[in-house]
Coordinates of C-alpha atoms in Angstrom, one line a residue:
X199 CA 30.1 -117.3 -191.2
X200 CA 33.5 -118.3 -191.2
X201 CA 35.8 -118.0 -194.1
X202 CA 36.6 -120.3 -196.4
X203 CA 40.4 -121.8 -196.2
X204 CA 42.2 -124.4 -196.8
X205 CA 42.3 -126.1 -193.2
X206 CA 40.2 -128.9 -192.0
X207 CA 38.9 -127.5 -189.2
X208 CA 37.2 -124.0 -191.0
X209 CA 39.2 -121.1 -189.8
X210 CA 42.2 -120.3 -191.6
X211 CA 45.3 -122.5 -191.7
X212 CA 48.5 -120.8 -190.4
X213 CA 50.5 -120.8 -193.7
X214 CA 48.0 -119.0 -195.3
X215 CA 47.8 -116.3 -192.5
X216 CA 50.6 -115.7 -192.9
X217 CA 50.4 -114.9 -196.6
X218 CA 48.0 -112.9 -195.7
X219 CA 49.5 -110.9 -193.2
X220 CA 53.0 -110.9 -195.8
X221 CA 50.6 -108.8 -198.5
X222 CA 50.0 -106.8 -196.1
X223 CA 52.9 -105.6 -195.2
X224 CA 54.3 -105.7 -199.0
X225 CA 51.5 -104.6 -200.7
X226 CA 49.1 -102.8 -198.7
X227 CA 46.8 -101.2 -200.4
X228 CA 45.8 -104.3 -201.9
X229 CA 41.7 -104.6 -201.4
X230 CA 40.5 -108.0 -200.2
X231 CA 39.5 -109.9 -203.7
X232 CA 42.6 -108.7 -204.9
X233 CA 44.4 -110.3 -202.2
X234 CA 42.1 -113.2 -202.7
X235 CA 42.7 -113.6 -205.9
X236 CA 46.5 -113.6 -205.5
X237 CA 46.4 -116.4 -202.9
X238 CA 44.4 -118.2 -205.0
X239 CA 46.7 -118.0 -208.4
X240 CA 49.2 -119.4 -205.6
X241 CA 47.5 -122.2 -204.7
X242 CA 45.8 -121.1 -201.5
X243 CA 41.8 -121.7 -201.2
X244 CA 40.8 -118.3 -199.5
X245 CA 38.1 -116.1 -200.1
X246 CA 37.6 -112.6 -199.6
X247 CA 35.7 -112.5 -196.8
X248 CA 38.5 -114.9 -195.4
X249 CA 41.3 -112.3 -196.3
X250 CA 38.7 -109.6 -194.1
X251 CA 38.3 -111.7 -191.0
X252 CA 42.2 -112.5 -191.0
X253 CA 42.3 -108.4 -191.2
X254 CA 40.1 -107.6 -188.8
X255 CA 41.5 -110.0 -186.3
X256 CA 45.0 -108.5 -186.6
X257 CA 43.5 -104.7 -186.9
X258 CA 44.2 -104.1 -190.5
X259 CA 40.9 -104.3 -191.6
X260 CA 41.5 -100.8 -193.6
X261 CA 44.4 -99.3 -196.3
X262 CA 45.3 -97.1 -193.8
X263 CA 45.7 -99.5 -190.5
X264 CA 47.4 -101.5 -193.1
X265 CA 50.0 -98.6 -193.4
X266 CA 50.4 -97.5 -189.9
X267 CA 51.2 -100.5 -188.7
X268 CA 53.9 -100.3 -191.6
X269 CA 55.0 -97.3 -190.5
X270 CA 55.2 -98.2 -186.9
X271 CA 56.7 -101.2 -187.1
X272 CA 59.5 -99.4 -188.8
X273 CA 62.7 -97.9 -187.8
X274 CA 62.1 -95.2 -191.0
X275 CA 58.8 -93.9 -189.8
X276 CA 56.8 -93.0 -192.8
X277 CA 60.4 -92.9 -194.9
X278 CA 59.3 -96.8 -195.6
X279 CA 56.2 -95.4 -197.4
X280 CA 55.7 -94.2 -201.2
X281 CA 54.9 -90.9 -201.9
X282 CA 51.6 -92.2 -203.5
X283 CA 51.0 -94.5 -199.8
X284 CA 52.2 -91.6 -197.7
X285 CA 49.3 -89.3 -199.6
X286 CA 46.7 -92.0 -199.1
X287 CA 47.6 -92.1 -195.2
X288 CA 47.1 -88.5 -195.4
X289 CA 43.7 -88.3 -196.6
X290 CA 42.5 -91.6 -194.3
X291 CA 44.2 -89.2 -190.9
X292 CA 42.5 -85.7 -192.0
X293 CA 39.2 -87.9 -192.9
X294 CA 39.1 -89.5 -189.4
X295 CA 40.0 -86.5 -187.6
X296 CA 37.3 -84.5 -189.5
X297 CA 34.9 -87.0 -188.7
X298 CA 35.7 -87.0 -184.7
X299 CA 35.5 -83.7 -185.1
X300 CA 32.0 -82.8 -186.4
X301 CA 29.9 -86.1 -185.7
X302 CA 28.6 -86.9 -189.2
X303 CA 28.3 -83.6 -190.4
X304 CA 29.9 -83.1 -194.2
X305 CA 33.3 -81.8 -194.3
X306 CA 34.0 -78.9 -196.9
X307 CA 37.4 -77.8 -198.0
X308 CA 37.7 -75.1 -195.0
X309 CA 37.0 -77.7 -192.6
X310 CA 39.7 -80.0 -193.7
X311 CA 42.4 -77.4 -194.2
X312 CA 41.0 -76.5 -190.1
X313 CA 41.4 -80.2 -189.4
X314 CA 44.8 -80.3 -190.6
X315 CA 46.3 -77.5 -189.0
X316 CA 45.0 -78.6 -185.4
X317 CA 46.2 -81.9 -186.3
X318 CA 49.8 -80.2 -187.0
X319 CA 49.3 -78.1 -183.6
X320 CA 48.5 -80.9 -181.2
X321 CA 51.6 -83.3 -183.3
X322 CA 53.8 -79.9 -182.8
X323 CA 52.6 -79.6 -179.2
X324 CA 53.1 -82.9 -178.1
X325 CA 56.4 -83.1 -179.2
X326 CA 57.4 -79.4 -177.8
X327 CA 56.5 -81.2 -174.6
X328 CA 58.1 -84.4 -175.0
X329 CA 61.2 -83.5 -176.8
X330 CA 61.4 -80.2 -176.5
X331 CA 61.3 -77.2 -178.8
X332 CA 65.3 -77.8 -180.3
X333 CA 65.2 -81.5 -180.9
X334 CA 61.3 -81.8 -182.4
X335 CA 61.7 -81.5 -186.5
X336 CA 59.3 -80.6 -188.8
X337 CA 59.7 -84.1 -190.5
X338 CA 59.3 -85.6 -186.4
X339 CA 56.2 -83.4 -186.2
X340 CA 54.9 -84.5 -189.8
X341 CA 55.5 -88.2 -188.6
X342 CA 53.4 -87.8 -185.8
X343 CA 50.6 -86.1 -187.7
X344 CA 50.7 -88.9 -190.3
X345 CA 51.2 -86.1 -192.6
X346 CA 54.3 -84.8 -195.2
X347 CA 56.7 -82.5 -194.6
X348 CA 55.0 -80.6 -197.0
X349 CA 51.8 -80.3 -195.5
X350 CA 53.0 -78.4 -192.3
X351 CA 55.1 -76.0 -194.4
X352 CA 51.7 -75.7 -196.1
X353 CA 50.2 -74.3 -193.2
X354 CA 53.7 -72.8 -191.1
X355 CA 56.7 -71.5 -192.7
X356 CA 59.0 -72.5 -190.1
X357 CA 59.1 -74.3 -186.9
X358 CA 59.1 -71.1 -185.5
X359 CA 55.8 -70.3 -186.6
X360 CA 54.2 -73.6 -185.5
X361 CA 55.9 -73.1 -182.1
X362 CA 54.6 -69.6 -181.6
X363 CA 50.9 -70.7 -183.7
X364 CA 50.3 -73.5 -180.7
X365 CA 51.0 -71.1 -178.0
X366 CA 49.2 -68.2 -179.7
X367 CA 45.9 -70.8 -180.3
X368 CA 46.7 -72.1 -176.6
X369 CA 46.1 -68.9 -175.0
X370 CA 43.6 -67.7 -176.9
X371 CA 41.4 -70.9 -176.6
X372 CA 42.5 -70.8 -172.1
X373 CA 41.6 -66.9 -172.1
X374 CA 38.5 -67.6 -173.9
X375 CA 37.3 -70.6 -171.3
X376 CA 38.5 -68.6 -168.6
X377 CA 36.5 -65.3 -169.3
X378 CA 33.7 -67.4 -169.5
X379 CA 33.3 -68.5 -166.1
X380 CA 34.7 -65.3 -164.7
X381 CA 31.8 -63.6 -166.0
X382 CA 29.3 -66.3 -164.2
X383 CA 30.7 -65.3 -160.7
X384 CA 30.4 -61.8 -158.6
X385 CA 32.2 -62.7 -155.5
X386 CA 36.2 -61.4 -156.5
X387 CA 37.1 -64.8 -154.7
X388 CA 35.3 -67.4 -156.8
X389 CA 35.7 -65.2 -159.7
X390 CA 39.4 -66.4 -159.2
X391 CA 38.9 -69.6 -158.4
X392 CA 36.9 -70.5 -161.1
X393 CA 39.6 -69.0 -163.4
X394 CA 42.1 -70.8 -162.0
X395 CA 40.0 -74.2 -162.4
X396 CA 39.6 -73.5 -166.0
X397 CA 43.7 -72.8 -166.3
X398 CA 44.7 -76.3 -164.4
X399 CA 41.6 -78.5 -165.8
X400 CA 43.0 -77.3 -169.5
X401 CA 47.3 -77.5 -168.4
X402 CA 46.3 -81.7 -166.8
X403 CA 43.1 -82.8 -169.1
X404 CA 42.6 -80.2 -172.2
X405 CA 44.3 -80.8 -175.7
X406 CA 48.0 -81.3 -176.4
X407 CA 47.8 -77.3 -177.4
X408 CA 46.4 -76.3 -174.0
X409 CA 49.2 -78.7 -171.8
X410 CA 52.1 -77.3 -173.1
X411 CA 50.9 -73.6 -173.0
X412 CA 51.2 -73.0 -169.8
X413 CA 54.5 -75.0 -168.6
X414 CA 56.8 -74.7 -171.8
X415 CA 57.2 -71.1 -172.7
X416 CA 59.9 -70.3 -170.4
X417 CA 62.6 -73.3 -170.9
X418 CA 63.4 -73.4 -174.3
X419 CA 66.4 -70.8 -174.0
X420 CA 65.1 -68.4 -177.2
X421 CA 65.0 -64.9 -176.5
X422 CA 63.4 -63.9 -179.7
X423 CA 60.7 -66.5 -179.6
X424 CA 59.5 -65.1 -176.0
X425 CA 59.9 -61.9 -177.2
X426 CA 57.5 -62.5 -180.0
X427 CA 54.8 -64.4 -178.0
X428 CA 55.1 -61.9 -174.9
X429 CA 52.0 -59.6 -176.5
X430 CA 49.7 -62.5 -175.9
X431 CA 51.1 -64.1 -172.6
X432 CA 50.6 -60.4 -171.3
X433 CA 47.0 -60.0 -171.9
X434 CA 46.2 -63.1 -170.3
X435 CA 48.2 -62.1 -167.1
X436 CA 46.1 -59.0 -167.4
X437 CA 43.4 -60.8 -166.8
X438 CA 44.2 -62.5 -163.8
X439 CA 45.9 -59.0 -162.4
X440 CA 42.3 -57.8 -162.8
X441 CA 41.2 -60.7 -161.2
X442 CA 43.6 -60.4 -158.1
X443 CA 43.3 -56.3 -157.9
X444 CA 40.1 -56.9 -156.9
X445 CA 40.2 -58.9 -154.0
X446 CA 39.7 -57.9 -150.5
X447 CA 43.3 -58.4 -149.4
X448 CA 45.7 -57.2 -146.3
X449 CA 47.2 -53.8 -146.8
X450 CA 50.5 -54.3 -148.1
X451 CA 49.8 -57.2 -150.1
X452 CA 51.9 -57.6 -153.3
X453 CA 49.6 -58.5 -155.4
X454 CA 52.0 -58.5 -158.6
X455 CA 54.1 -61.2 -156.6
X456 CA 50.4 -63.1 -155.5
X457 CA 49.5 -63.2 -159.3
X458 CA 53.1 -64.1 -160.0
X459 CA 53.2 -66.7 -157.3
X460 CA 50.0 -68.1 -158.5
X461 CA 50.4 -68.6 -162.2
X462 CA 53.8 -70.4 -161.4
X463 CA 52.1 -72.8 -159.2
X464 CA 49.1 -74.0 -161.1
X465 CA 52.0 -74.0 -164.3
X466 CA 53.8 -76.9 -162.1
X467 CA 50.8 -78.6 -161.8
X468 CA 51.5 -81.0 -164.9
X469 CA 54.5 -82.4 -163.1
X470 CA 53.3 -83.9 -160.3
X471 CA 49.9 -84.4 -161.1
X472 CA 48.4 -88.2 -160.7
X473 CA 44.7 -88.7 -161.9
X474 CA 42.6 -90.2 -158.7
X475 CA 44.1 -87.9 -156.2
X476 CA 42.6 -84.2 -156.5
X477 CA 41.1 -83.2 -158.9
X478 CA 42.0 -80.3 -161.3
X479 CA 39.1 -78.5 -159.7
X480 CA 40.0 -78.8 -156.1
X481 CA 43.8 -78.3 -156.6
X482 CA 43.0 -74.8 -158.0
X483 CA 40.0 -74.7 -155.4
X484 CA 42.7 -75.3 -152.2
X485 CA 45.5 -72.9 -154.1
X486 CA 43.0 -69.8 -154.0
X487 CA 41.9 -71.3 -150.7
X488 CA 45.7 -70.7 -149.1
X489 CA 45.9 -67.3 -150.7
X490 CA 43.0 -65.8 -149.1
X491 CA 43.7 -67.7 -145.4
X492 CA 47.3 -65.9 -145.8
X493 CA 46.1 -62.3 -147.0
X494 CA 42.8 -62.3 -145.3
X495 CA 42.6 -59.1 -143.7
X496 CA 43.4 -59.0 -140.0

């Protein structure tokens, strides 16, 4: 049924959209009688369902698409917000994310503190690989997250800390898929090459956590932070220096420099990769493919 306006012709007349779309952007959290009701002591005939179909057809339908698109069409990012708007934003994000995550299921308080940090990892992460790790903020990575400030120094101490949590979690969560399918394989060859699918499927398609594990570590220019994450980057290495001692190889192979060589090149994958060429599977497929035709045994 369509709403009742003031225009001849039943959908809403312009001047009155426009109202509409003004409260929007002044008063946002405005529900649809209210909004109603103020148009109304105005002069404008609108009723609420009227106020809903003019939101839904401009995507504001909700509070909180009502104050993203504030917030986006800003130059102050979520600085134009409240305290008490940037809080209700909050809660809509963790809420949506929560319920992406678990498909219905009821979220507890440890799920949504869970939810919010990997909403703070992949905003950290995306911007670590956009901006790099010097010029993303805290406040740039709370923006993203449509979080506070506050929020991520709730969960990380420093920018430090969330820079060395995402590659900690991205490592973890790649050595974790990896060992899987290593441990469905006997053959030492497609032992590695299904390790090394795992690692470029994850670096091109996984999560903003698992893309910028493998390709930013080395070019941010801070000793101590390498130093500090080195533990973890070493024990996955160790697993593909199992992977490559084990192959039947020419006498006199290098293998330090093979697994060296190898990890560098599925790394670069994410730089020249274009979806609907190879896929991640048969770029690491043809890698392991050119290792073994140039250390087969003669």
């Amino acid at each position: 049924m369509a709403p009742k306006t003031t225009s001849d012709d039943d959908t809403p007349a312009l001047d009155t959209e426009q109202a509409i779309l003004q409260l929007a952007r002044e008063e946002p959290e405005l529900g649809q009688a209210a909004v109603a009701e103020r148009l109304r002591r105005s002069g404008m005939r609108i009723s609420a369902s009227g106020v809903r179909y003019l939101w839904q057809k401009h995507g504001l339908e909700t509070a909180a698409k009502r104050l993203q698109a504030l917030v986006r069409d800003s130059d102050g990012g979520l600085a134009v917000l409240s305290d008490s708007q940037r809080r209700l934003l909050e809660r809509a994000t963790l809420s949506a994310q929560a319920s992406r995550g678990r498909a219905g299921e009821e979220a507890g308080p440890d799920d949504e503190r869970l939810d919010r940090r990997r909403v703070i990892l992949n905003a950290a992460a995306e911007l670590f690989s956009e901006q790099g790790y010097d010029r993303a903020s805290i406040r740039d990575i709370a923006n993203k997250a449509g979080l506070l400030a506050g929020s991520v120094y709730h969960h990380f101490a420093s920018k430090d800390e969330l820079y060395l949590a995402v590659h900690r979690e991205g490592f973890h969560d790649v050595m974790e898929a990896v060992q899987r399918e290593v441990d469905s394989a006997s053959d030492p060859w497609e032992r590695l090459t299904r390790a090394c699918e795992v690692h470029v499927h994850l670096i091109v398609g996984g999560s903003p956590v698992h893309r910028v594990t493998g390709h930013s570590l080395a070019l941010i220019g801070h000793d101590t932070l390498l130093a500090k994450i080195r533990p973890v980057r070493d024990d996955y290495e160790d697993l593909y220096r199992g992977l490559i001692d084990a192959l039947p190889v020419a006498p006199g192979t290098d293998r330090s420099l093979l697994r060296l060589m190898l990890l560098g090149a599925m790394n670069w994958v994410y730089l020249w990769y274009r979806e609907g060429r190879l896929s991640p599977q048969e770029i690491a497929a043809t890698m392991v493919d050119m290792l073994r035709w140039g250390t087969s045994p003669r």
